[in-house]
Coordinates of C-alpha atoms in Angstrom, one line a residue:
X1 CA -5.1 60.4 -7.3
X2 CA -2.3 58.1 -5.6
X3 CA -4.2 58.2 -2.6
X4 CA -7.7 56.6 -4.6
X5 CA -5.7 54.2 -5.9
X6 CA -3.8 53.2 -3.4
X7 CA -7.0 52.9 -1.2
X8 CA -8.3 50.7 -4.6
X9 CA -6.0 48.7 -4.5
X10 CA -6.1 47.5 -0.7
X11 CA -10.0 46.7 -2.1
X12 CA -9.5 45.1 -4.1
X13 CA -6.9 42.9 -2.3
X14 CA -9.5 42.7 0.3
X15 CA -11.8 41.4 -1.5
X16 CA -9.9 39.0 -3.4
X17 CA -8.8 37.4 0.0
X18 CA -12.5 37.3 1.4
X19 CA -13.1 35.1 -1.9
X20 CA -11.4 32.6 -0.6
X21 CA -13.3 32.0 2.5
X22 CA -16.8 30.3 1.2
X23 CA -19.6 30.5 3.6
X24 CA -21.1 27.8 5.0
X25 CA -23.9 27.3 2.5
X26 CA -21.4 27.2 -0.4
X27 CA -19.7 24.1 1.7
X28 CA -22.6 22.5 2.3
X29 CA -23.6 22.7 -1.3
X30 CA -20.5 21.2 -2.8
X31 CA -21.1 18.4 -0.5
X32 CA -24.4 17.5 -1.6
X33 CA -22.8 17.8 -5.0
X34 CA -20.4 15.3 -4.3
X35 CA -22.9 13.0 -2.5
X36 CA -25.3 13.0 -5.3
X37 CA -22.5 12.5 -7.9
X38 CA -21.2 9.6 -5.8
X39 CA -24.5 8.2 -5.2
X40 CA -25.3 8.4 -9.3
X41 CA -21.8 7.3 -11.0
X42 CA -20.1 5.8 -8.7
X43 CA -22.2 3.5 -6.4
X44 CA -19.5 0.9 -7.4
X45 CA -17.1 2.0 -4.9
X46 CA -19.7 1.0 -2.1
X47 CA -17.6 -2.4 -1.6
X48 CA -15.6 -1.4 2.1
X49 CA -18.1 0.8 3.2
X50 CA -22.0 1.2 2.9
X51 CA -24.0 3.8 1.5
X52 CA -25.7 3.8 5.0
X53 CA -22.3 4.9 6.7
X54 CA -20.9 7.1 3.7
X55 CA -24.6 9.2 4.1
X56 CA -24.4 9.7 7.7
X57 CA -20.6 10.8 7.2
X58 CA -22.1 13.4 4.9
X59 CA -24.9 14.2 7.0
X60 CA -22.4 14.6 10.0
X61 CA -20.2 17.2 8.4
X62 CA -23.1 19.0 6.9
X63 CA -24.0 20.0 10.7
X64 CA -21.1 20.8 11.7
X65 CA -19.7 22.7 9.0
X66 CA -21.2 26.1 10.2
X67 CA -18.4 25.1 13.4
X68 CA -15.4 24.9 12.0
X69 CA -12.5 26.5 9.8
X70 CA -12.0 25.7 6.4
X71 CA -9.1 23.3 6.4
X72 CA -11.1 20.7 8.8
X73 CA -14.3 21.0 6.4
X74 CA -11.6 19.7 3.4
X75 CA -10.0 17.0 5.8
X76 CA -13.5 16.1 7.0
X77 CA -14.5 15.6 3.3
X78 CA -11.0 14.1 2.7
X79 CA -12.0 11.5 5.3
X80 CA -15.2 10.7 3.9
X81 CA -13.8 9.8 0.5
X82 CA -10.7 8.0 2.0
X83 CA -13.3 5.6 4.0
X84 CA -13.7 3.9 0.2
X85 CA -10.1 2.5 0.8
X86 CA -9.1 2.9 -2.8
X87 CA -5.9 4.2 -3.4
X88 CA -6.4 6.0 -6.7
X89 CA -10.1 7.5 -4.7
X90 CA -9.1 10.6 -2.7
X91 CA -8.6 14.3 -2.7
X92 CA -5.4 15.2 -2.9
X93 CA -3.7 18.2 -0.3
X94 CA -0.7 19.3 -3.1
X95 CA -3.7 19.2 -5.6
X96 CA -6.2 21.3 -3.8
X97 CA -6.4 25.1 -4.6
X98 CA -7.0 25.7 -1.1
X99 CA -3.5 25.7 -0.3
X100 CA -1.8 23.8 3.3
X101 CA 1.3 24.3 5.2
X102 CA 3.9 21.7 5.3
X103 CA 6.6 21.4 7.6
X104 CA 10.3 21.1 6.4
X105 CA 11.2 17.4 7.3
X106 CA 10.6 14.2 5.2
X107 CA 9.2 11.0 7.5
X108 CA 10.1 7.5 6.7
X109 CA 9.4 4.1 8.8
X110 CA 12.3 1.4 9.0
X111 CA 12.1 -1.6 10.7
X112 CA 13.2 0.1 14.1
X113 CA 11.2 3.1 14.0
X114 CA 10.2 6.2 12.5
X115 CA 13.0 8.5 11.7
X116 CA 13.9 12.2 10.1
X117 CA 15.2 10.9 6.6
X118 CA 15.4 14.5 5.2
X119 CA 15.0 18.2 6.5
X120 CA 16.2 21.7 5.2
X121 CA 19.2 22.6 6.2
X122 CA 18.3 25.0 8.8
X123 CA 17.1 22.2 10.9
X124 CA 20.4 19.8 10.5
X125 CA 20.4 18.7 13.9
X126 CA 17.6 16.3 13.2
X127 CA 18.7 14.9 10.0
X128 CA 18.4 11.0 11.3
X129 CA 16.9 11.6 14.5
X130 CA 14.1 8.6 15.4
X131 CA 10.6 10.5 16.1
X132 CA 9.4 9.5 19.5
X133 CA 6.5 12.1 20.0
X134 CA 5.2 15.3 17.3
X135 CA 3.9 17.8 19.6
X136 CA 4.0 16.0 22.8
X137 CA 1.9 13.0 21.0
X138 CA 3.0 9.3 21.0
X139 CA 4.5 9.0 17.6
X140 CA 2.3 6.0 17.3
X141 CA -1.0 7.4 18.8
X142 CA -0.4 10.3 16.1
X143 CA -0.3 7.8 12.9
X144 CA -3.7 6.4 14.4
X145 CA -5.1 9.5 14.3
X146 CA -4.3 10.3 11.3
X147 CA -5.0 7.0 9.4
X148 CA -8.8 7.6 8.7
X149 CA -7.8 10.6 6.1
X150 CA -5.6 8.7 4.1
X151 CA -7.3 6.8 1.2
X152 CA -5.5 3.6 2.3
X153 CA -5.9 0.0 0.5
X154 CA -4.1 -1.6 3.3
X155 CA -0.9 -0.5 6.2
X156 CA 1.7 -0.8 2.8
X157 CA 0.1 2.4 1.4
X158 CA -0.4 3.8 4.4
X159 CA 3.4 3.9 5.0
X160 CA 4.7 4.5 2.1
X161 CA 1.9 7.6 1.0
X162 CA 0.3 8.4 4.5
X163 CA 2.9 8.7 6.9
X164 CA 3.8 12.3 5.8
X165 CA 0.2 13.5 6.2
X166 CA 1.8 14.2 9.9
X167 CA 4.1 16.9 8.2
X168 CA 0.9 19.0 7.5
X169 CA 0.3 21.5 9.9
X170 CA -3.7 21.7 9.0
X171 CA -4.1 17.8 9.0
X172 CA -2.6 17.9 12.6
X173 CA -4.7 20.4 13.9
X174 CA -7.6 18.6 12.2
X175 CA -7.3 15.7 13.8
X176 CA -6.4 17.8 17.0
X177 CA -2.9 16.5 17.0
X178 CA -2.9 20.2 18.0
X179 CA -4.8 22.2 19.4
X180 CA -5.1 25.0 16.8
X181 CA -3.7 25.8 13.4
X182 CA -0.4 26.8 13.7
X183 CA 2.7 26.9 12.1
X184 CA 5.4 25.7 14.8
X185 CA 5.6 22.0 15.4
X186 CA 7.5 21.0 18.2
X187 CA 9.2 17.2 17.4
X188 CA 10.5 15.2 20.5
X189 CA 13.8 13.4 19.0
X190 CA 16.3 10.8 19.6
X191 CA 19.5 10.4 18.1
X192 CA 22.7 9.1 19.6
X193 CA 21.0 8.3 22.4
X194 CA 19.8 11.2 24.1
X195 CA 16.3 12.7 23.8
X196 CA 15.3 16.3 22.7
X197 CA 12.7 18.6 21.5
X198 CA 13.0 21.1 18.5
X199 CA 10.6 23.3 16.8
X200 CA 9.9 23.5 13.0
X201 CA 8.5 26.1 11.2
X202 CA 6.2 25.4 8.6
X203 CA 7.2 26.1 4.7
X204 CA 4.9 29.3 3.0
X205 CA 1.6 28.5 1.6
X206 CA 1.7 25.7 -0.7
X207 CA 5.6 25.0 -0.6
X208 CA 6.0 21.1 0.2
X209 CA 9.2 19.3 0.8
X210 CA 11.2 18.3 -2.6
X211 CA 11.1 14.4 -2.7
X212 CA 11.6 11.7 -5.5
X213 CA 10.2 8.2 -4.6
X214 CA 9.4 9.2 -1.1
X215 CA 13.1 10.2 -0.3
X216 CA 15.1 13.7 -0.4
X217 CA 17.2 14.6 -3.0
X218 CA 20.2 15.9 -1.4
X219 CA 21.3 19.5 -2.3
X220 CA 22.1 23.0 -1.6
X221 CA 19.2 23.7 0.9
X222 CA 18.4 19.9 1.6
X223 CA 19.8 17.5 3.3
X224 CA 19.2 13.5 3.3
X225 CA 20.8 11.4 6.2
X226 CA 21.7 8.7 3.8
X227 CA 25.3 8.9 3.1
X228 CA 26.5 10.3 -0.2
X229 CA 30.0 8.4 -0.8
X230 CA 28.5 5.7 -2.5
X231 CA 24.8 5.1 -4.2
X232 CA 23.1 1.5 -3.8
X233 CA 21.5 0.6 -7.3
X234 CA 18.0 1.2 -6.3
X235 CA 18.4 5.0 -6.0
X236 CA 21.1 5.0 -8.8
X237 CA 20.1 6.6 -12.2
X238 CA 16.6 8.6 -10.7
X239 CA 16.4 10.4 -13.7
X240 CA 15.3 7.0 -16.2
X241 CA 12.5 5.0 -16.0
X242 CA 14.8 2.0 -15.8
X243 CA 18.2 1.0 -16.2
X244 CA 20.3 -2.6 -16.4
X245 CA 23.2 -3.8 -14.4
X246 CA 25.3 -7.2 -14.7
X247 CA 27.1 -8.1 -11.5
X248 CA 29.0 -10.9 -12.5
X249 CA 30.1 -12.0 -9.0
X250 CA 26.5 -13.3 -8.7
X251 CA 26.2 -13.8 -12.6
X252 CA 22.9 -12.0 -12.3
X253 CA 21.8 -9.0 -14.1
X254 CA 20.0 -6.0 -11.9
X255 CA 16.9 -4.1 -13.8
X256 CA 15.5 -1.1 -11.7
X257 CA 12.4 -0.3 -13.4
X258 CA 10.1 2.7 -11.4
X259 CA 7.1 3.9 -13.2
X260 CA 5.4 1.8 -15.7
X261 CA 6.3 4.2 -18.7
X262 CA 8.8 4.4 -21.4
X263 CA 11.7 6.3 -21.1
X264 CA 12.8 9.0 -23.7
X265 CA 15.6 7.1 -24.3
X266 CA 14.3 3.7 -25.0
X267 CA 11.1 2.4 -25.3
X268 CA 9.7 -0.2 -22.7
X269 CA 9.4 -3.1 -25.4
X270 CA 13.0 -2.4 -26.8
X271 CA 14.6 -1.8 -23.2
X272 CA 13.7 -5.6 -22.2
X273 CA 14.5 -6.7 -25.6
X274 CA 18.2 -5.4 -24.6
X275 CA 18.0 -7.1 -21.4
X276 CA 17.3 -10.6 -22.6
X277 CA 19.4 -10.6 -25.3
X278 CA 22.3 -9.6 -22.9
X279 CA 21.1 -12.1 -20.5
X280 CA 21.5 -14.9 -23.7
X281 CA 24.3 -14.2 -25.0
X282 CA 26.3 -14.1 -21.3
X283 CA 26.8 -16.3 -18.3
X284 CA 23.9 -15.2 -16.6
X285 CA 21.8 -16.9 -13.8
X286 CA 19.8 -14.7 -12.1
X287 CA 17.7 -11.8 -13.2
X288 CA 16.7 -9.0 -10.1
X289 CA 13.7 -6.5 -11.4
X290 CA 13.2 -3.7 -9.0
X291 CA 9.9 -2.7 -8.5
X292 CA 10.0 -1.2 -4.9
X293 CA 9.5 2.0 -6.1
X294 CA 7.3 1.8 -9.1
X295 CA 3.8 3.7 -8.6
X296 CA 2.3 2.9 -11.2
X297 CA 1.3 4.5 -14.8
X298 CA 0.5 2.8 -18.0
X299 CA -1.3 -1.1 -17.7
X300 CA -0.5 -1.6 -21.6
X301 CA 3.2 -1.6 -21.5
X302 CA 3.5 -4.5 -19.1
X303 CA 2.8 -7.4 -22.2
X304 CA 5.8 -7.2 -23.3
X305 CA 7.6 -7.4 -19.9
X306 CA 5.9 -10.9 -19.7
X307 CA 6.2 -11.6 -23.2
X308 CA 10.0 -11.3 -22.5
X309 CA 10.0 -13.5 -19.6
X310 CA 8.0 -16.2 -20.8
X311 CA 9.9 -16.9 -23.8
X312 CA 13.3 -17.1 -22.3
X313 CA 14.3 -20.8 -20.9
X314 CA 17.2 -19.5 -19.3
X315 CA 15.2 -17.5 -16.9
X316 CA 11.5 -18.4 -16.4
X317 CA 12.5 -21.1 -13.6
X318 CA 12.4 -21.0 -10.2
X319 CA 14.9 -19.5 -8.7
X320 CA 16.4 -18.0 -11.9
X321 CA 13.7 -15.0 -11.4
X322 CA 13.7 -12.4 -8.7
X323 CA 11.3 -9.1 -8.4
X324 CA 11.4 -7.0 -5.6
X325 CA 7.8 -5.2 -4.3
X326 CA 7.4 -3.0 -1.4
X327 CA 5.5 -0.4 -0.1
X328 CA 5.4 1.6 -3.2
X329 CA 3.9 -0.8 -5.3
X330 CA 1.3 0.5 -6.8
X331 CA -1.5 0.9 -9.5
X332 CA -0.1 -0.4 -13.0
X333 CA 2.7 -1.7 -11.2
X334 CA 0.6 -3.8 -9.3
X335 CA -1.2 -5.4 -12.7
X336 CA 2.5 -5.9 -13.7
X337 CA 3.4 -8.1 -10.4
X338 CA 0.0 -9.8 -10.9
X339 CA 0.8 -10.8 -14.3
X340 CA 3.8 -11.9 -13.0
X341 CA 2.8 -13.7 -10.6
X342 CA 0.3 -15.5 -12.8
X343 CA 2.4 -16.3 -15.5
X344 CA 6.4 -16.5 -14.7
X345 CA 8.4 -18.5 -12.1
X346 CA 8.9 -15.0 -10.0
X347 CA 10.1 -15.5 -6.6
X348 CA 8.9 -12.2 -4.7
X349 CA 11.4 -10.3 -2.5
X350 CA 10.7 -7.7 0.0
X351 CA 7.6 -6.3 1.5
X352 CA 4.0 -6.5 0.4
X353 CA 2.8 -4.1 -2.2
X354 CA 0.7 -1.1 -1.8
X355 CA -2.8 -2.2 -3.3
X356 CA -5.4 -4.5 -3.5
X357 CA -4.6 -7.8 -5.9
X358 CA -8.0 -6.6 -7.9
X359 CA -9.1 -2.6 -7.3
X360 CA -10.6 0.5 -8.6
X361 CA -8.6 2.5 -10.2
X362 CA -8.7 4.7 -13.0
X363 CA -9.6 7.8 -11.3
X364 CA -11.5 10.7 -12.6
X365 CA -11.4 14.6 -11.2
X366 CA -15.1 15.5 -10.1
X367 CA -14.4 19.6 -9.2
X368 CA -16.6 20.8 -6.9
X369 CA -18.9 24.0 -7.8
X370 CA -18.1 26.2 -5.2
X371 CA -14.2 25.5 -3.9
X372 CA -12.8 23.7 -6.9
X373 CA -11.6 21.5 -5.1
X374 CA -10.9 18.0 -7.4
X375 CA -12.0 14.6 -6.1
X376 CA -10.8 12.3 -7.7
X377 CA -13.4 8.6 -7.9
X378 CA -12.1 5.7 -9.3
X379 CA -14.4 4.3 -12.1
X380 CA -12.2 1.0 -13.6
X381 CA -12.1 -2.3 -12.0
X382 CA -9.0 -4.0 -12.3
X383 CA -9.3 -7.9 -11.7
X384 CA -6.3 -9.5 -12.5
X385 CA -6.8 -13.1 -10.3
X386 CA -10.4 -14.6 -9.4
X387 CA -12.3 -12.3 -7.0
X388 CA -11.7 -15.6 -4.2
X389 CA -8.7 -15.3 -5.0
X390 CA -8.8 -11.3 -4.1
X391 CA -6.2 -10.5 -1.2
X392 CA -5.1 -7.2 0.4
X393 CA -1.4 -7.1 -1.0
X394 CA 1.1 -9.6 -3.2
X395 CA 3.5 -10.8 -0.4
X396 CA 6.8 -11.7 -0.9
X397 CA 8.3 -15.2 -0.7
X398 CA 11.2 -13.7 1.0
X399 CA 10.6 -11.0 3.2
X400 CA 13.1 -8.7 4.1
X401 CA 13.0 -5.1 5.5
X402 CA 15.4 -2.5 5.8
X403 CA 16.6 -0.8 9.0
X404 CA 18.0 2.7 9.3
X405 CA 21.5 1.7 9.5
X406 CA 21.1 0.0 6.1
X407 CA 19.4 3.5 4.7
X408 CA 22.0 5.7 6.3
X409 CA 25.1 3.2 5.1
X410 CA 23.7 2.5 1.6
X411 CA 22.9 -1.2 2.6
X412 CA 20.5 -2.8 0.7
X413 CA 19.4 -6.4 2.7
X414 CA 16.4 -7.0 0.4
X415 CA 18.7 -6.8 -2.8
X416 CA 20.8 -9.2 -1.2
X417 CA 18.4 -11.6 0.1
X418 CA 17.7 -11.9 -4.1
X419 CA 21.2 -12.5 -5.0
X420 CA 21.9 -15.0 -2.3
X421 CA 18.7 -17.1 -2.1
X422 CA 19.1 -20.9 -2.7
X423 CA 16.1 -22.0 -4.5
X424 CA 17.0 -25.6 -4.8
X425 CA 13.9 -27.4 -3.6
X426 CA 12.0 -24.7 -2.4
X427 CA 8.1 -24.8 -3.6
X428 CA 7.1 -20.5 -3.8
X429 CA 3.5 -21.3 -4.5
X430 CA 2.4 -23.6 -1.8
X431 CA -0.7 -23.5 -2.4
X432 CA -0.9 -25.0 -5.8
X433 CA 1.6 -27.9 -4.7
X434 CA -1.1 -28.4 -2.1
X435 CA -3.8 -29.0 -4.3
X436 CA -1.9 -30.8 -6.8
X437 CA -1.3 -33.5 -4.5
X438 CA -4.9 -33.5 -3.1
X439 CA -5.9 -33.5 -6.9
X440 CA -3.6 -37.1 -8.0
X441 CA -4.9 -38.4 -4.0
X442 CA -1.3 -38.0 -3.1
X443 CA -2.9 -38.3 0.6
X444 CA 0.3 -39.6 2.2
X445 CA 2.7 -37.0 0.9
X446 CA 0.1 -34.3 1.6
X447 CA 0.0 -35.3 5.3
X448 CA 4.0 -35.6 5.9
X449 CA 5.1 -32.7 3.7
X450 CA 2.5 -29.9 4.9
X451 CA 3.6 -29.9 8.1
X452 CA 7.0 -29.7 7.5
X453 CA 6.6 -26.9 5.2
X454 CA 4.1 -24.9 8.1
X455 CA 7.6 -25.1 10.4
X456 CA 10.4 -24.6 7.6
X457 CA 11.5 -20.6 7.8
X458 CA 11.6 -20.4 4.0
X459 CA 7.4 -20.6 4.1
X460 CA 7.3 -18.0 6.5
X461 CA 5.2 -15.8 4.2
X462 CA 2.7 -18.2 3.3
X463 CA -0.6 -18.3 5.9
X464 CA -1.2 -22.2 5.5
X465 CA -4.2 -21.7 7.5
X466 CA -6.1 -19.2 6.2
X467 CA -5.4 -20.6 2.3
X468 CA -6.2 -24.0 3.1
X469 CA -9.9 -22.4 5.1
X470 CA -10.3 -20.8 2.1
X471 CA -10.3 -23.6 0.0
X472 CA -12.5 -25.3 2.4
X473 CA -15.1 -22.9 2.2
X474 CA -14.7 -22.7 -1.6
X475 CA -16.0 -26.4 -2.3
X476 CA -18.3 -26.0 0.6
X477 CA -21.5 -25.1 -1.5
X478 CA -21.0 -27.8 -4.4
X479 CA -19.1 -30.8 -2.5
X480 CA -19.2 -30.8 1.4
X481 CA -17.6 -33.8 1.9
X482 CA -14.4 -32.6 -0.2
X483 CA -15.1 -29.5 2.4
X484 CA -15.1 -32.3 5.5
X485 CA -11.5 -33.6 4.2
X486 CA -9.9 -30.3 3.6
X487 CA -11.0 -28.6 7.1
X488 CA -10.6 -32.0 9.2
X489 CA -6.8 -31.7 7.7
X490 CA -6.9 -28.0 8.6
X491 CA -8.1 -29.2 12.4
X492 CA -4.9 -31.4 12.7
X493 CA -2.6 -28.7 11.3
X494 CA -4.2 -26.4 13.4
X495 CA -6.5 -27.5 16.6
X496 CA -7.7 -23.8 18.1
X497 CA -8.5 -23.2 14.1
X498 CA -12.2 -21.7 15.2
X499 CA -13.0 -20.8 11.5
X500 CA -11.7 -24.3 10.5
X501 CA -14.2 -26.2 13.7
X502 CA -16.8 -23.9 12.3
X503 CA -16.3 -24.6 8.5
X504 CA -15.8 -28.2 10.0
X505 CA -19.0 -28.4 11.9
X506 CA -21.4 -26.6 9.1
X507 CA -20.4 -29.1 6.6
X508 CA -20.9 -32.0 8.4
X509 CA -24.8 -31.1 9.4
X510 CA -24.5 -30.1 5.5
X511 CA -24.5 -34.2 5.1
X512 CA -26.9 -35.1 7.3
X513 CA -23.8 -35.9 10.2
X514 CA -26.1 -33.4 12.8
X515 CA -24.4 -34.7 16.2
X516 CA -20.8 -34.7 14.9
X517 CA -21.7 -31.1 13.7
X518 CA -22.9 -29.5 16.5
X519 CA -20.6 -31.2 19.0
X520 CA -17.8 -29.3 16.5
X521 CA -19.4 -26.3 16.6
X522 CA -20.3 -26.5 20.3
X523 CA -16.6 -26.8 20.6
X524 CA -15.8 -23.2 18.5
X525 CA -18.4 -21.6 21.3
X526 CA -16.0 -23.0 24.0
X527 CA -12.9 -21.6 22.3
X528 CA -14.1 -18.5 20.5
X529 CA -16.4 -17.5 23.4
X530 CA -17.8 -14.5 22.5
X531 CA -15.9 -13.9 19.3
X532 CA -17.7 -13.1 15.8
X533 CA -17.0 -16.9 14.8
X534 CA -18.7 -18.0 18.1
X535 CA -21.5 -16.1 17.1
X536 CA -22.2 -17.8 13.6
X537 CA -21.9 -21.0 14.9
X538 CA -24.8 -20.0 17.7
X539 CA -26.7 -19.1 14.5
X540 CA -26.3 -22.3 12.8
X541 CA -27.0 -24.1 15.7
X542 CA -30.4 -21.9 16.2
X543 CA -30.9 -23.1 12.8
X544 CA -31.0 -26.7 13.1

């Protein structure tokens, strides 16, 4: 009776683990689910790609899916929805059922490099070793291959949310970062100058590496290379939603705020009430909010953030408000920096956030029939600023990045760049100085101060060219000759501007000035030779 039911149970075992592999039909099935579904609620996303390229995508991997193992069918697929460039539009590897091995080291890109931040124990000697090559491929060859699986809205998300798609042993081996699926990775590292190789071996089924905010929590089978005698504030106090320090040498007072929630100790709303009435009632200057690690969560709770802000004299000026964005920057977060950004005298510190100004978000799990596996499709349009207006990322007015030395010695350069920045004179909207003085035909002033602004350091985040083109192009349809003054003061900022000479040119024949037009756009050909700008001002000549 044993016997039977030992030989039952290996069955059944069996069987259960056949389940899991779904034959080709089911595959292609839940793909044509998911193409139909896309096609029927949620043709909106069809902004960065076409429906043309997202259908042969699908058609592609419908033929080859009889070819290849089930881990590069859900990367495939992963791919296809990533080519949207949404961040909250993806399927997601921790929340697929189909489970993936990860390897036991945490990736993070400094300034110099890409380096080990934090690894298990058992692999110490790499803790803070720079990654040159992972499995004999260029370190950078291997983010390039990897960058079409990862839903990215621009490079900030990418490094912040897709560099660690290289810790995944199937991702590697789908993008033939390896040759097969396996579970030994060999790294090529360097750390105190000299170069070696180790070998990693993959964590079980499912297991992923224990992070908070993209960085290791150090512990009893974890290590982190930053160094544990001290804490800088932005990693102090993980375990709240936000938290206040005043540092009275710099008479400012320090918010880290990192998801856009309450905290179960004090509601959003009351928390900055605290703040500002500290900040009154004390010899305070400067207010710091952190927001470099904020991802996101609920878009309500931001009013009375601004509400806060807005209302208090002693702060909404410039240079009496700092916020610091980076790469994690995200979702509500980024509604939050718009609405700062629209309303308050913030001066941005840092590096550029992780999403689009406006975006999709708002993402709802469509499971498909047959794996169950969730893909997530964003179906609310967030549109905080005019779609012209629309730009990849909020930049910083200072920008300042950290290097691994600063990680590893609890430095924090962008904190300090806040604290220490003089303000006095300095304009952190350009562009609306700019077309306040073309607005009052401040004509002189506009022509002396631009161009010292375009050479002075402290503008160094601010593309004069491509704002003031866009302006030029905005005006274009309803008042060329506005459009004729703003790109002929674009061509003297900037003579090799081809999209200025084009922009130039076209609104010239626009009023009837032909031979000054094409001689203009004549002259982009010259420049641009064969370049996609040379090309539209062939057409436009064709068209006259």
């Amino acid at each position: 009776m044993k016997k039977i039911f030992y030989i039952l149970s290996i069955f059944i075992v069996v069987q259960l683990s056949a389940q899991k592999i779904l034959p080709a039909e089911d595959w292609r099935n839940d793909l044509k689910f998911l193409q139909h579904k896309i096609h029927k609620d949620y043709a909106s996303l069809f902004v960065k790609t076409t429906e043309t390229d997202f259908d042969a995508k699908i058609e592609k991997l419908h033929q080859d899916i009889p070819n290849l193992q089930e881990h590069e069918i859900i990367v495939r697929m992963t791919e296809i929805i990533a080519s949207f460039e949404y961040g909250h539009t993806g399927i997601y590897f921790g929340l697929n059922p189909m489970k993936f091995h990860s390897f036991p080291f945490n990736l993070y890109e400094y300034n110099d490099g890409i380096f080990i931040e934090g690894v298990s124990k058992a692999y110490k000697k790499a803790l803070g070793a720079k990654v040159l090559k992972i499995n004999n491929v260029d370190i950078s060859d291997a983010l390039e291959k990897i960058k079409p699986v990862v839903n990215s809205e621009n490079s900030q998300y990418f490094k912040a949310y897709g560099i660690n798609y290289l810790t995944i042993a199937e991702v590697l081996h789908a993008k033939r970062i390896t040759d097969t699926l396996q579970k030994t990775i060999e790294l090529t590292l360097e750390k105190n100058g000299k170069v070696f190789q180790m070998e990693f071996n993959a964590l079980p089924k499912g297991e992923t590496v224990p992070k908070k905010y993209s960085h290791i929590q150090q512990n009893e089978d974890w290590l982190t290379a930053r160094g544990q005698n001290s804490t800088p504030l932005y990693l102090k106090h993980l375990d709240k939603v936000y938290y206040q320090e005043y540092l009275p040498k710099h008479k400012a007072v320090y918010v880290r705020h990192s998801k856009i929630r309450d905290d179960k100790s004090v509601n959003t709303e009351n928390f900055y009430r605290g703040v500002f009435d500290f900040i009154e009632n004390n010899e305070v200057e400067k207010l710091v909010i952190d927001l470099r690690l904020n991802g996101g969560g609920n878009n309500y709770l931001n009013k009375p953030i601004i509400k806060e802000i807005i209302r208090s004299n002693k702060i909404n000026k410039v240079g009496n408000l700092y916020v610091i964005i980076g790469r994690r920057t995200f979702s509500a977060c980024q509604n939050l920096v718009n609405e700062l950004d629209n309303y308050t005298n913030v001066i941005f510190v840092g590096e550029p956030t992780a999403e689009n100004v406006n975006f999709w978000g708002d993402a709802r799990p469509e499971i498909l029939p047959n794996s169950k596996i969730p893909v997530y499709l964003s179906f609310a349009w967030w549109q905080d600023k005019p779609a012209w207006e629309n730009e990849e990322w909020i930049a910083p007015q200072i920008p300042v990045t950290m290097s691994f030395k600063d990680y590893i010695t609890n430095q924090d350069p962008v904190l300090q760049a806040a604290l220490t920045f003089k303000a006095e004179n300095f304009i952190h909207k350009p562009m609306d100085h700019i077309r306040n003085l073309y607005d009052t035909n401040q004509l002189e002033k506009l022509a002396t101060e631009i161009p010292k602004m375009i050479q002075d350091p402290k503008y160094s985040f601010f593309d004069f060219e491509s704002e003031l083109i866009k302006s030029g192009n905005q005006v274009s349809n309803y008042n060329p000759q506005a459009s004729v003054q703003i790109f002929s003061f674009v061509t003297h900022l900037f003579p090799n501007s081809v999209k200025a000479l084009q922009g130039l040119g076209e609104n010239y024949i626009k009023l009837g000035s032909k031979k000054e037009g094409i001689e203009i756009l004549q002259k982009v050909i010259a420049i641009d030779k064969n370049g996609e700008v040379a090309k539209q001002a062939k057409k436009l000549l064709e068209n006259i």
